[in-house]
Amino acid sequence: MTKDELKDKKRQIEDDEELENKRIKLEKKDKKEKKDKKDKKDKKDKKDKKDKKDKKDKKETKEEKDKKDKKVKKDKKEKKEKKDKKDKKDKKNKKDKKEKDSDNESENESEFFGLVKGKTTAKQAKKLEDGENNPFTGRKFSERYREILKKRRLLPVHNYREEFLKLIHKNQILILVGETGSGKTTQYV
């Protein structure tokens, strides 16, 4: 083969390679376009499917919401009825307890305050006196009561209160002798 033939052959090969490269590029481009087109179609189909599902879900959601609303209303009604029934029962129990308490008031009074007749100590009496409420009426002690209590505790015989109570518990009759205003009455009553 001559030089020119070789050159021609070489050019032919180069041209063939170039054509092959172009063909490969075109093929790749064509594949990419097909893929893009397919992806676009898939995306559109997916969107259409989602829209269709959303529309269906929306319809179902409305139906479910209606069902849920009915259930909530029913539950509220049942809850209210249950509460009313409980309130009625509590009210009845409270009334019954109040009646029972009033029937046994004198019997329960000493037990309610933890005091035993004939065994009350000065400490127990002081605790009741210092409390927020009058144990006999259940009402709050007044400021006037607090002032009088303070004065009673300043009386000369206050220090002997415990002894007075012990003597009263042991004896049916007790005669206390002391000056007027010394606190004979207020210290043991």
CSV table of N, CA and C in Angstrom, one decimal, residues 32-50:
chain,number,residue,atom,x,y,z
A,32,LYS,N,-31.5,9.5,26.4
A,32,LYS,CA,-31.8,10.5,27.4
A,32,LYS,C,-33.1,11.2,27.2
A,33,GLU,N,-33.4,11.5,26.0
A,33,GLU,CA,-34.7,12.2,25.6
A,33,GLU,C,-35.8,11.2,25.9
A,34,LYS,N,-35.6,9.9,25.5
A,34,LYS,CA,-36.7,8.9,25.8
A,34,LYS,C,-36.9,8.8,27.3
A,35,LYS,N,-35.7,8.7,28.0
A,35,LYS,CA,-35.8,8.6,29.5
A,35,LYS,C,-36.5,9.8,30.1
A,36,ASP,N,-36.1,11.0,29.7
A,36,ASP,CA,-36.7,12.2,30.2
A,36,ASP,C,-38.2,12.2,29.9
A,37,LYS,N,-38.5,11.8,28.7
A,37,LYS,CA,-40.0,11.8,28.3
A,37,LYS,C,-40.7,10.8,29.1
A,38,LYS,N,-40.1,9.6,29.4
A,38,LYS,CA,-40.7,8.6,30.2
A,38,LYS,C,-40.9,9.1,31.6
A,39,ASP,N,-39.8,9.7,32.2
A,39,ASP,CA,-39.8,10.2,33.5
A,39,ASP,C,-40.9,11.3,33.7
A,40,LYS,N,-41.0,12.1,32.7
A,40,LYS,CA,-42.0,13.2,32.7
A,40,LYS,C,-43.4,12.6,32.7
A,41,LYS,N,-43.6,11.5,31.8
A,41,LYS,CA,-44.9,10.8,31.7
A,41,LYS,C,-45.2,10.1,33.1
A,42,ASP,N,-44.1,9.5,33.6
A,42,ASP,CA,-44.3,8.8,34.9
A,42,ASP,C,-44.7,9.8,36.0
A,43,LYS,N,-44.0,10.9,36.0
A,43,LYS,CA,-44.2,12.0,37.0
A,43,LYS,C,-45.7,12.5,36.8
A,44,LYS,N,-46.1,12.7,35.6
A,44,LYS,CA,-47.5,13.1,35.4
A,44,LYS,C,-48.5,12.1,35.8
A,45,ASP,N,-48.2,10.8,35.5
A,45,ASP,CA,-49.1,9.7,35.9
A,45,ASP,C,-49.1,9.6,37.4
A,46,LYS,N,-48.0,9.8,38.0
A,46,LYS,CA,-47.9,9.7,39.5
A,46,LYS,C,-48.7,10.9,40.1
A,47,LYS,N,-48.6,12.1,39.5
A,47,LYS,CA,-49.3,13.2,40.0
A,47,LYS,C,-50.8,13.0,39.8
A,48,ASP,N,-51.2,12.5,38.6
A,48,ASP,CA,-52.6,12.3,38.3
A,48,ASP,C,-53.1,11.2,39.3
A,49,LYS,N,-52.4,10.2,39.6
A,49,LYS,CA,-52.8,9.1,40.5
A,49,LYS,C,-52.9,9.7,41.9
A,50,LYS,N,-52.0,10.6,42.3
A,50,LYS,CA,-52.0,11.2,43.6
A,50,LYS,C,-53.2,12.1,43.7
